PDB file of C-alpha atoms in Angstrom:
ATOM      1  CA  MET P 236      -0.109   0.087   0.028  1.00 84.00           C
ATOM      2  CA  ALA P 237       1.237   3.498  -0.799  1.00 93.00           C
ATOM      3  CA  ARG P 238       0.362   7.034  -0.563  1.00 96.00           C
ATOM      4  CA  LEU P 239      -0.169   9.686  -3.348  1.00 97.00           C
ATOM      5  CA  HIS P 240      -0.420  13.470  -3.200  1.00 97.00           C
ATOM      6  CA  LEU P 241      -1.220  15.430  -6.141  1.00 98.00           C
ATOM      7  CA  LEU P 242      -1.879  19.211  -7.021  1.00 98.00           C
ATOM      8  CA  VAL P 243      -3.163  20.175 -10.218  1.00 98.00           C
ATOM      9  CA  ARG P 244      -3.160  23.696 -11.577  1.00 98.00           C
ATOM     10  CA  GLY P 245      -4.745  25.245 -14.732  1.00 98.00           C
ATOM     11  CA  HIS P 246      -8.373  25.161 -15.753  1.00 98.00           C
ATOM     12  CA  VAL P 247      -9.304  22.452 -13.109  1.00 98.00           C
ATOM     13  CA  GLN P 248     -12.144  23.854 -11.286  1.00 97.00           C
ATOM     14  CA  GLY P 249     -16.091  24.286 -12.364  1.00 96.00           C
ATOM     15  CA  ILE P 250     -15.350  21.181 -15.180  1.00 97.00           C
ATOM     16  CA  GLY P 251     -16.193  18.108 -12.863  1.00 97.00           C
ATOM     17  CA  PHE P 252     -12.556  17.321 -12.029  1.00 98.00           C
ATOM     18  CA  ARG P 253     -13.461  16.443  -8.402  1.00 98.00           C
ATOM     19  CA  ALA P 254     -16.445  14.336  -9.196  1.00 98.00           C
ATOM     20  CA  THR P 255     -14.463  12.193 -11.814  1.00 98.00           C
ATOM     21  CA  VAL P 256     -11.746  11.793  -9.514  1.00 98.00           C
ATOM     22  CA  PHE P 257     -13.910  10.569  -6.588  1.00 98.00           C
ATOM     23  CA  ASP P 258     -15.755   8.163  -8.943  1.00 98.00           C
ATOM     24  CA  ARG P 259     -12.486   6.708 -10.371  1.00 98.00           C
ATOM     25  CA  ALA P 260     -11.220   6.180  -6.851  1.00 98.00           C
ATOM     26  CA  ALA P 261     -14.376   4.500  -5.440  1.00 96.00           C
ATOM     27  CA  GLU P 262     -14.025   2.541  -8.516  1.00 98.00           C
ATOM     28  CA  LEU P 263     -10.371   1.537  -7.640  1.00 98.00           C
ATOM     29  CA  GLY P 264     -11.080   1.134  -3.911  1.00 98.00           C
ATOM     30  CA  LEU P 265      -8.857   3.924  -2.822  1.00 98.00           C
ATOM     31  CA  LYS P 266      -9.172   6.129   0.327  1.00 98.00           C
ATOM     32  CA  GLY P 267      -8.280   9.430   0.601  1.00 98.00           C
ATOM     33  CA  TRP P 268     -10.033  12.802  -0.276  1.00 99.00           C
ATOM     34  CA  VAL P 269      -9.955  15.318  -3.623  1.00 99.00           C
ATOM     35  CA  ARG P 270     -10.616  19.160  -3.066  1.00 98.00           C
ATOM     36  CA  ASN P 271     -10.756  22.633  -4.934  1.00 98.00           C
ATOM     37  CA  ASN P 272      -8.113  24.980  -3.179  1.00 98.00           C
ATOM     38  CA  ARG P 273      -9.108  28.796  -3.262  1.00 98.00           C
ATOM     39  CA  ASP P 274      -6.119  29.482  -5.433  1.00 98.00           C
ATOM     40  CA  GLY P 275      -7.890  27.530  -8.530  1.00 98.00           C
ATOM     41  CA  SER P 276      -6.261  24.381  -7.921  1.00 98.00           C
ATOM     42  CA  VAL P 277      -7.413  20.908  -7.175  1.00 98.00           C
ATOM     43  CA  GLU P 278      -5.675  18.610  -4.573  1.00 98.00           C
ATOM     44  CA  CYS P 279      -5.784  15.281  -4.115  1.00 98.00           C
ATOM     45  CA  ILE P 280      -4.668  12.536  -1.744  1.00 98.00           C
ATOM     46  CA  ALA P 281      -5.298   8.821  -2.014  1.00 98.00           C
ATOM     47  CA  GLU P 282      -4.015   5.574  -0.191  1.00 97.00           C
ATOM     48  CA  GLY P 283      -4.239   2.180  -1.895  1.00 96.00           C
ATOM     49  CA  PRO P 284      -2.244  -0.350  -3.898  1.00 96.00           C
ATOM     50  CA  ALA P 285       0.288   1.053  -6.380  1.00 94.00           C
ATOM     51  CA  ASP P 286      -1.552   0.118  -9.518  1.00 97.00           C
ATOM     52  CA  ALA P 287      -4.648   1.929  -8.594  1.00 98.00           C
ATOM     53  CA  LEU P 288      -2.700   4.863  -7.415  1.00 97.00           C
ATOM     54  CA  GLU P 289      -1.026   4.944 -10.768  1.00 97.00           C
ATOM     55  CA  ALA P 290      -4.564   4.511 -12.552  1.00 98.00           C
ATOM     56  CA  LEU P 291      -5.747   7.636 -10.577  1.00 98.00           C
ATOM     57  CA  ARG P 292      -2.645   9.481 -11.490  1.00 97.00           C
ATOM     58  CA  LEU P 293      -2.891   8.998 -15.029  1.00 97.00           C
ATOM     59  CA  LEU P 294      -6.297  10.253 -14.595  1.00 98.00           C
ATOM     60  CA  CYS P 295      -5.629  13.161 -12.724  1.00 97.00           C
ATOM     61  CA  ARG P 296      -2.807  13.916 -15.404  1.00 96.00           C
ATOM     62  CA  GLN P 297      -5.093  14.191 -18.094  1.00 96.00           C
ATOM     63  CA  GLY P 298      -8.422  15.607 -16.289  1.00 96.00           C
ATOM     64  CA  PRO P 299     -11.577  15.347 -17.549  1.00 96.00           C
ATOM     65  CA  PRO P 300     -13.153  16.889 -20.725  1.00 95.00           C
ATOM     66  CA  GLY P 301     -12.419  20.166 -20.499  1.00 96.00           C
ATOM     67  CA  ALA P 302      -9.866  20.545 -18.220  1.00 97.00           C
ATOM     68  CA  ARG P 303      -6.484  22.244 -19.298  1.00 98.00           C
ATOM     69  CA  ILE P 304      -3.362  21.430 -17.165  1.00 97.00           C
ATOM     70  CA  THR P 305      -0.769  23.988 -16.776  1.00 97.00           C
ATOM     71  CA  SER P 306       1.051  22.084 -13.884  1.00 97.00           C
ATOM     72  CA  PHE P 307       0.976  18.796 -12.214  1.00 97.00           C
ATOM     73  CA  ASP P 308       2.717  18.152  -8.973  1.00 97.00           C
ATOM     74  CA  GLU P 309       2.899  14.616  -7.058  1.00 95.00           C
ATOM     75  CA  LEU P 310       4.389  13.423  -4.098  1.00 91.00           C
ATOM     76  CA  SER P 311       4.573   9.802  -3.253  1.00 84.00           C
ATOM     77  CA  GLU P 312       4.513   9.010   0.411  1.00 86.00           C
ATOM     78  CA  PRO P 313       4.531   5.834   2.958  1.00 88.00           C
ATOM     79  CA  GLU P 314       0.468   4.972   3.817  1.00 91.00           C
ATOM     80  CA  ARG P 315      -0.496   6.384   7.048  1.00 94.00           C
ATOM     81  CA  GLY P 316      -4.056   4.587   7.071  1.00 93.00           C
ATOM     82  CA  GLU P 317      -5.920   7.724   8.061  1.00 94.00           C
ATOM     83  CA  PHE P 318      -8.839   7.177   6.046  1.00 97.00           C
ATOM     84  CA  SER P 319     -11.674   5.014   5.785  1.00 96.00           C
ATOM     85  CA  ALA P 320     -13.197   5.863   2.551  1.00 97.00           C
ATOM     86  CA  PHE P 321     -12.963   8.287  -0.276  1.00 98.00           C
ATOM     87  CA  HIS P 322     -14.407  11.556  -0.275  1.00 97.00           C
ATOM     88  CA  VAL P 323     -14.834  15.085  -1.606  1.00 98.00           C
ATOM     89  CA  GLN P 324     -13.753  17.903   0.746  1.00 98.00           C
ATOM     90  CA  PRO P 325     -14.905  21.312   1.118  1.00 96.00           C
ATOM     91  CA  THR P 326     -13.022  24.081  -0.720  1.00 96.00           C
ATOM     92  CA  HIS P 327      -9.815  25.028   1.277  1.00 92.00           C
TER      93      HIS P 327
END
């Protein structure tokens, strides 16, 4: 098990990015969260098997239809086991 922390910038809000990430994370059985940030970025932390995290990373790198990604930062970390499910957090 591993942990992935993503920060995606560009035209990524108001186009269903969080909903797309939430749906895919649920399909993959991942735990964590996705949220909009006030600076216009989308942030995601997910924990689970490496192959599932890679699938989510690829989805976030491309984004849903309408996304225009200008910056994509990722950090791989050891799993902390702090989540029981995947959810959408309020804007931070």
